[in-house]
mmCIF file of C-alpha atoms in Angstrom:
data_model
loop_
_atom_site.group_PDB
_atom_site.id
_atom_site.type_symbol
_atom_site.label_atom_id
_atom_site.label_comp_id
_atom_site.label_asym_id
_atom_site.label_seq_id
_atom_site.Cartn_x
_atom_site.Cartn_y
_atom_site.Cartn_z
ATOM 1 C CA MET Z 1 3.853 -17.550 -20.339
ATOM 2 C CA THR Z 2 4.063 -16.798 -16.613
ATOM 3 C CA LYS Z 3 2.322 -13.603 -15.500
ATOM 4 C CA THR Z 4 2.300 -11.496 -12.352
ATOM 5 C CA ALA Z 5 -0.464 -9.274 -10.979
ATOM 6 C CA PHE Z 6 -0.253 -5.468 -11.113
ATOM 7 C CA LYS Z 7 -2.480 -2.999 -9.323
ATOM 8 C CA PRO Z 8 -5.154 -1.421 -11.562
ATOM 9 C CA GLY Z 9 -3.638 1.499 -13.433
ATOM 10 C CA THR Z 10 -3.035 3.210 -16.745
ATOM 11 C CA MET Z 11 -1.493 0.156 -18.377
ATOM 12 C CA LEU Z 12 -2.914 0.707 -21.877
ATOM 13 C CA ASN Z 13 0.314 1.358 -23.796
ATOM 14 C CA PRO Z 14 1.622 2.644 -26.118
ATOM 15 C CA VAL Z 15 -0.490 5.774 -26.558
ATOM 16 C CA PRO Z 16 -0.131 8.829 -28.802
ATOM 17 C CA ALA Z 17 2.055 11.677 -27.606
ATOM 18 C CA VAL Z 18 0.524 14.769 -29.189
ATOM 19 C CA MET Z 19 0.977 18.502 -28.829
ATOM 20 C CA VAL Z 20 -2.349 20.266 -28.372
ATOM 21 C CA SER Z 21 -2.461 23.932 -29.347
ATOM 22 C CA CYS Z 22 -5.162 26.236 -28.021
ATOM 23 C CA GLY Z 23 -5.965 29.902 -27.452
ATOM 24 C CA LYS Z 24 -6.790 32.646 -29.969
ATOM 25 C CA ASP Z 25 -5.182 35.733 -28.435
ATOM 26 C CA LYS Z 26 -2.295 34.086 -26.592
ATOM 27 C CA PRO Z 27 -1.845 30.614 -28.101
ATOM 28 C CA ASN Z 28 -0.370 27.878 -25.934
ATOM 29 C CA ILE Z 29 0.782 24.291 -26.386
ATOM 30 C CA VAL Z 30 0.252 21.390 -23.997
ATOM 31 C CA THR Z 31 1.500 17.829 -24.470
ATOM 32 C CA VAL Z 32 -1.178 15.171 -24.038
ATOM 33 C CA ALA Z 33 -0.991 11.380 -23.925
ATOM 34 C CA TRP Z 34 -4.599 10.748 -22.888
ATOM 35 C CA THR Z 35 -6.225 11.121 -26.309
ATOM 36 C CA GLY Z 36 -7.830 8.972 -28.984
ATOM 37 C CA ILE Z 37 -10.773 8.436 -31.318
ATOM 38 C CA VAL Z 38 -14.192 7.857 -29.749
ATOM 39 C CA ASN Z 39 -16.538 7.906 -32.765
ATOM 40 C CA SER Z 40 -16.442 7.597 -36.559
ATOM 41 C CA GLU Z 41 -19.586 9.396 -37.777
ATOM 42 C CA PRO Z 42 -19.305 12.201 -36.915
ATOM 43 C CA PRO Z 43 -15.540 11.916 -36.349
ATOM 44 C CA MET Z 44 -14.894 12.590 -32.672
ATOM 45 C CA THR Z 45 -11.884 12.604 -30.396
ATOM 46 C CA TYR Z 46 -11.005 13.588 -26.851
ATOM 47 C CA ILE Z 47 -8.210 14.920 -24.694
ATOM 48 C CA SER Z 48 -8.015 14.610 -20.908
ATOM 49 C CA LEU Z 49 -6.400 17.359 -18.826
ATOM 50 C CA ARG Z 50 -5.909 18.054 -15.158
ATOM 51 C CA LYS Z 51 -7.793 21.126 -13.938
ATOM 52 C CA GLU Z 52 -4.589 22.820 -12.823
ATOM 53 C CA ARG Z 53 -3.101 22.816 -16.302
ATOM 54 C CA TYR Z 54 -2.929 26.257 -17.902
ATOM 55 C CA SER Z 55 -4.485 24.970 -21.131
ATOM 56 C CA HIS Z 56 -7.456 23.548 -19.220
ATOM 57 C CA GLY Z 57 -8.755 27.055 -18.572
ATOM 58 C CA ILE Z 58 -8.188 28.151 -22.169
ATOM 59 C CA ILE Z 59 -10.022 25.196 -23.693
ATOM 60 C CA SER Z 60 -12.825 25.453 -21.120
ATOM 61 C CA ARG Z 61 -13.437 29.057 -22.215
ATOM 62 C CA GLU Z 62 -12.927 28.804 -25.969
ATOM 63 C CA LYS Z 63 -14.240 25.251 -26.558
ATOM 64 C CA GLU Z 64 -11.730 24.411 -29.299
ATOM 65 C CA PHE Z 65 -8.215 23.075 -29.798
ATOM 66 C CA VAL Z 66 -5.913 21.504 -32.385
ATOM 67 C CA ILE Z 67 -4.279 18.080 -31.976
ATOM 68 C CA ASN Z 68 -0.841 18.089 -33.649
ATOM 69 C CA LEU Z 69 0.782 14.711 -34.298
ATOM 70 C CA THR Z 70 4.411 14.479 -33.245
ATOM 71 C CA THR Z 71 7.518 13.043 -34.889
ATOM 72 C CA LYS Z 72 11.058 12.041 -33.983
ATOM 73 C CA ASP Z 73 12.182 15.554 -34.928
ATOM 74 C CA LEU Z 74 9.606 17.003 -32.526
ATOM 75 C CA ALA Z 75 10.340 14.648 -29.617
ATOM 76 C CA PHE Z 76 12.321 17.205 -27.589
ATOM 77 C CA ALA Z 77 9.698 19.929 -28.084
ATOM 78 C CA THR Z 78 6.951 17.435 -27.272
ATOM 79 C CA ASP Z 79 8.483 16.601 -23.912
ATOM 80 C CA TRP Z 80 9.445 20.221 -23.162
ATOM 81 C CA CYS Z 81 5.923 21.500 -23.811
ATOM 82 C CA GLY Z 82 4.643 18.883 -21.370
ATOM 83 C CA VAL Z 83 6.828 19.906 -18.438
ATOM 84 C CA ARG Z 84 6.754 23.713 -18.823
ATOM 85 C CA SER Z 85 3.733 25.933 -18.190
ATOM 86 C CA GLY Z 86 2.423 28.507 -20.631
ATOM 87 C CA ARG Z 87 1.830 30.753 -17.634
ATOM 88 C CA ASP Z 88 5.581 31.296 -17.407
ATOM 89 C CA CYS Z 89 6.864 31.206 -20.990
ATOM 90 C CA ASP Z 90 6.072 31.379 -24.686
ATOM 91 C CA LYS Z 91 6.434 27.753 -25.762
ATOM 92 C CA TRP Z 92 6.276 28.647 -29.454
ATOM 93 C CA LYS Z 93 9.263 30.946 -29.167
ATOM 94 C CA GLU Z 94 11.224 28.735 -26.797
ATOM 95 C CA GLN Z 95 10.941 25.671 -29.074
ATOM 96 C CA ASN Z 96 11.037 27.498 -32.437
ATOM 97 C CA LEU Z 97 7.567 26.308 -33.368
ATOM 98 C CA THR Z 98 5.476 28.114 -35.970
ATOM 99 C CA PRO Z 99 1.780 28.954 -35.492
ATOM 100 C CA GLN Z 100 -0.211 27.789 -38.521
ATOM 101 C CA GLN Z 101 -3.545 29.398 -39.301
ATOM 102 C CA SER Z 102 -6.351 26.898 -38.891
ATOM 103 C CA ARG Z 103 -9.104 26.401 -41.445
ATOM 104 C CA THR Z 104 -12.064 26.250 -39.075
ATOM 105 C CA VAL Z 105 -11.133 26.981 -35.460
ATOM 106 C CA GLY Z 106 -9.670 30.193 -34.100
ATOM 107 C CA CYS Z 107 -6.543 28.756 -32.476
ATOM 108 C CA PRO Z 108 -3.471 27.877 -34.564
ATOM 109 C CA GLY Z 109 -1.993 24.504 -35.370
ATOM 110 C CA ILE Z 110 1.732 23.727 -35.361
ATOM 111 C CA GLU Z 111 3.286 24.055 -38.813
ATOM 112 C CA GLU Z 112 6.107 21.614 -38.042
ATOM 113 C CA SER Z 113 3.595 18.848 -37.274
ATOM 114 C CA PRO Z 114 2.720 16.580 -40.236
ATOM 115 C CA VAL Z 115 -0.964 16.362 -39.281
ATOM 116 C CA ASN Z 116 -3.145 18.995 -37.602
ATOM 117 C CA ILE Z 117 -6.584 17.939 -36.323
ATOM 118 C CA GLU Z 118 -8.944 20.845 -35.574
ATOM 119 C CA CYS Z 119 -11.500 20.121 -32.855
ATOM 120 C CA ARG Z 120 -14.560 21.738 -31.281
ATOM 121 C CA VAL Z 121 -15.579 20.700 -27.775
ATOM 122 C CA THR Z 122 -19.050 19.178 -27.460
ATOM 123 C CA GLN Z 123 -18.967 17.953 -23.872
ATOM 124 C CA VAL Z 124 -16.756 17.997 -20.777
ATOM 125 C CA LEU Z 125 -16.744 15.028 -18.406
ATOM 126 C CA GLU Z 126 -15.279 15.434 -14.913
ATOM 127 C CA LEU Z 127 -13.763 12.026 -14.222
ATOM 128 C CA GLY Z 128 -11.517 12.498 -11.180
ATOM 129 C CA SER Z 129 -7.875 13.450 -11.700
ATOM 130 C CA HIS Z 130 -8.687 14.612 -15.254
ATOM 131 C CA ASP Z 131 -11.478 16.296 -17.175
ATOM 132 C CA MET Z 132 -12.236 14.739 -20.558
ATOM 133 C CA PHE Z 133 -12.928 17.182 -23.384
ATOM 134 C CA LEU Z 134 -15.013 15.342 -25.980
ATOM 135 C CA ALA Z 135 -14.776 17.082 -29.329
ATOM 136 C CA GLU Z 136 -15.872 16.828 -32.948
ATOM 137 C CA ILE Z 137 -13.110 16.845 -35.568
ATOM 138 C CA VAL Z 138 -14.030 19.722 -37.880
ATOM 139 C CA ALA Z 139 -10.955 19.940 -40.143
ATOM 140 C CA VAL Z 140 -7.677 18.131 -40.849
ATOM 141 C CA THR Z 141 -4.552 19.380 -42.644
ATOM 142 C CA VAL Z 142 -1.766 17.042 -43.787
ATOM 143 C CA ASP Z 143 1.760 17.531 -45.099
ATOM 144 C CA GLU Z 144 1.474 17.156 -48.884
ATOM 145 C CA GLY Z 145 4.745 15.206 -48.903
ATOM 146 C CA LEU Z 146 2.942 12.325 -47.197
ATOM 147 C CA ILE Z 147 0.391 11.895 -49.991
ATOM 148 C CA ASP Z 148 1.137 9.448 -52.809
ATOM 149 C CA ALA Z 149 0.319 10.121 -56.475
ATOM 150 C CA ASP Z 150 -2.794 7.955 -56.068
ATOM 151 C CA GLY Z 151 -3.964 10.061 -53.104
ATOM 152 C CA SER Z 152 -2.987 7.539 -50.414
ATOM 153 C CA LEU Z 153 -1.918 9.022 -47.085
ATOM 154 C CA ARG Z 154 1.453 7.547 -46.059
ATOM 155 C CA LEU Z 155 1.741 8.304 -42.359
ATOM 156 C CA ASP Z 156 4.388 5.572 -42.171
ATOM 157 C CA ARG Z 157 6.754 8.125 -43.740
ATOM 158 C CA ALA Z 158 6.109 10.794 -41.110
ATOM 159 C CA GLY Z 159 8.408 9.412 -38.403
ATOM 160 C CA LEU Z 160 5.654 9.446 -35.774
ATOM 161 C CA ILE Z 161 6.351 8.707 -32.122
ATOM 162 C CA ALA Z 162 4.381 7.128 -29.282
ATOM 163 C CA TYR Z 163 4.493 7.291 -25.494
ATOM 164 C CA ASN Z 164 5.054 4.015 -23.673
ATOM 165 C CA HIS Z 165 5.002 3.927 -19.862
ATOM 166 C CA GLY Z 166 6.973 7.160 -19.384
ATOM 167 C CA HIS Z 167 9.193 6.946 -22.459
ATOM 168 C CA TYR Z 168 8.996 8.154 -26.079
ATOM 169 C CA TYR Z 169 9.582 5.667 -28.898
ATOM 170 C CA PRO Z 170 9.583 5.919 -32.699
ATOM 171 C CA LEU Z 171 6.981 3.895 -34.551
ATOM 172 C CA ASP Z 172 8.444 1.154 -36.731
ATOM 173 C CA ASN Z 173 7.353 1.925 -40.296
ATOM 174 C CA ARG Z 174 7.445 -1.691 -41.507
ATOM 175 C CA GLU Z 175 3.937 -2.808 -42.361
ATOM 176 C CA LEU Z 176 2.669 -6.008 -40.725
ATOM 177 C CA GLY Z 177 -0.781 -6.053 -42.281
ATOM 178 C CA ARG Z 178 -3.878 -4.026 -43.007
ATOM 179 C CA PHE Z 179 -7.458 -4.265 -41.808
ATOM 180 C CA GLY Z 180 -8.881 -7.617 -42.937
ATOM 181 C CA PHE Z 181 -5.565 -9.164 -44.057
ATOM 182 C CA SER Z 182 -6.189 -12.232 -41.894
ATOM 183 C CA VAL Z 183 -9.198 -13.300 -43.989
ATOM 184 C CA MET Z 184 -8.018 -12.364 -47.502
ATOM 185 C CA LYS Z 185 -8.601 -14.725 -50.401
ATOM 186 C CA PRO Z 186 -5.368 -16.239 -51.809
ATOM 187 C CA ARG Z 187 -5.335 -14.104 -54.970
ATOM 188 C CA THR Z 188 -6.000 -10.916 -53.010
ATOM 189 C CA ARG Z 189 -3.372 -11.861 -50.427
ATOM 190 C CA LYS Z 190 -0.757 -12.421 -53.150
ATOM 191 C CA ARG Z 191 -1.426 -8.992 -54.668
ATOM 192 C CA TYR Z 192 -1.430 -7.360 -51.245
ATOM 193 C CA GLU Z 193 1.850 -8.987 -50.193
ATOM 194 C CA ALA Z 194 3.525 -7.660 -53.377
ATOM 195 C CA GLN Z 195 2.239 -4.146 -52.604
ATOM 196 C CA LYS Z 196 3.381 -4.429 -48.984
ATOM 197 C CA ARG Z 197 6.895 -5.457 -50.045
ATOM 198 C CA GLY Z 198 7.018 -2.402 -52.284
ATOM 199 C CA ARG Z 199 5.896 -0.078 -49.496
ATOM 200 C CA ASN Z 200 8.392 -1.548 -47.032
ATOM 201 C CA ARG Z 201 11.155 -1.259 -49.645
ATOM 202 C CA ASP Z 202 10.250 2.392 -50.235
ATOM 203 C CA ALA Z 203 10.221 3.028 -46.488
ATOM 204 C CA HIS Z 204 13.672 1.446 -46.142
ATOM 205 C CA ARG Z 205 15.063 3.566 -48.972
ATOM 206 C CA GLY Z 206 13.514 6.674 -47.457
ATOM 207 C CA ALA Z 207 15.114 5.932 -44.086
ATOM 208 C CA ASP Z 208 18.514 5.456 -45.750
ATOM 209 C CA LYS Z 209 18.124 8.748 -47.628
ATOM 210 C CA ARG Z 210 17.200 10.636 -44.461
ATOM 211 C CA LYS Z 211 20.198 9.092 -42.697
ATOM 212 C CA ARG Z 212 22.546 10.248 -45.470
ATOM 213 C CA GLN Z 213 21.036 13.724 -45.441
ATOM 214 C CA SER Z 214 21.439 13.886 -41.675
ATOM 215 C CA LYS Z 215 25.132 13.011 -41.959
ATOM 216 C CA SER Z 216 25.663 15.704 -44.570
ATOM 217 C CA GLY Z 217 23.700 18.270 -42.564
ATOM 218 C CA GLY Z 218 20.578 17.789 -44.646
ATOM 219 C CA THR Z 219 21.680 20.583 -46.976
ATOM 220 C CA ARG Z 220 21.812 20.843 -50.742
ATOM 221 C CA ASN Z 221 25.561 21.401 -50.515
ATOM 222 C CA GLY Z 222 25.925 18.143 -48.640
ATOM 223 C CA GLU Z 223 23.966 16.282 -51.308
ATOM 224 C CA GLU Z 224 26.074 17.842 -54.053
ATOM 225 C CA LYS Z 225 29.250 16.808 -52.251
ATOM 226 C CA GLU Z 226 27.955 13.241 -51.993
ATOM 227 C CA LYS Z 227 27.233 13.177 -55.748
ATOM 228 C CA GLN Z 228 30.711 14.545 -56.541
ATOM 229 C CA ASN Z 229 32.334 11.885 -54.367
ATOM 230 C CA ARG Z 230 30.407 9.144 -56.165
ATOM 231 C CA ARG Z 231 31.511 10.513 -59.538
ATOM 232 C CA LYS Z 232 35.135 10.498 -58.369
ATOM 233 C CA GLY Z 233 34.748 6.882 -57.321
ATOM 234 C CA ARG Z 234 35.375 7.504 -53.632
#
């Protein structure tokens, strides 16, 4: 493998592309790519914002925000909320997004997002171009449709997206492995591989179903028409 040298820069890719909601009285949304987990116990995260961003002032005053994970269906709104300012428009109204009452913090989450992560700021670090808001995760809400009968969270079904060097991409939902799969004992590996095949098969079927629903408009009438056509042998 031949490599070439690049100047030092933000080359850690891909990264999450999330919509961060903030503000109690006049809620706003800002799209953030500089975010991640920084601690497990207590669970902590961060977002980094430029001082000139409208949401920077809101979060600095109120010390709380909600991280909303984004999906393929939210890709347009995700980008739009990152290039428009809440000083000039109501992003909720413009992108048909629904404020969802939070469990712990005063600002709303985004109902259309599959996962809402409520955060309280514990520290602000001025780093240069951005200020980093370190925060404790105080509550999480998840779309019930992503939870299996055994209580497992299936984020692979959510259609999440990532940001990669200026572009948005869907995450491939085929499982490659899980934590510790490289050192599994043979019997455990055999059982795990069977489970993984089942999950990947379910994911493939789910993708096919969503594709059919999309073609038929995603409506009940479209599904009924598809069933009628199958019965007629078309």
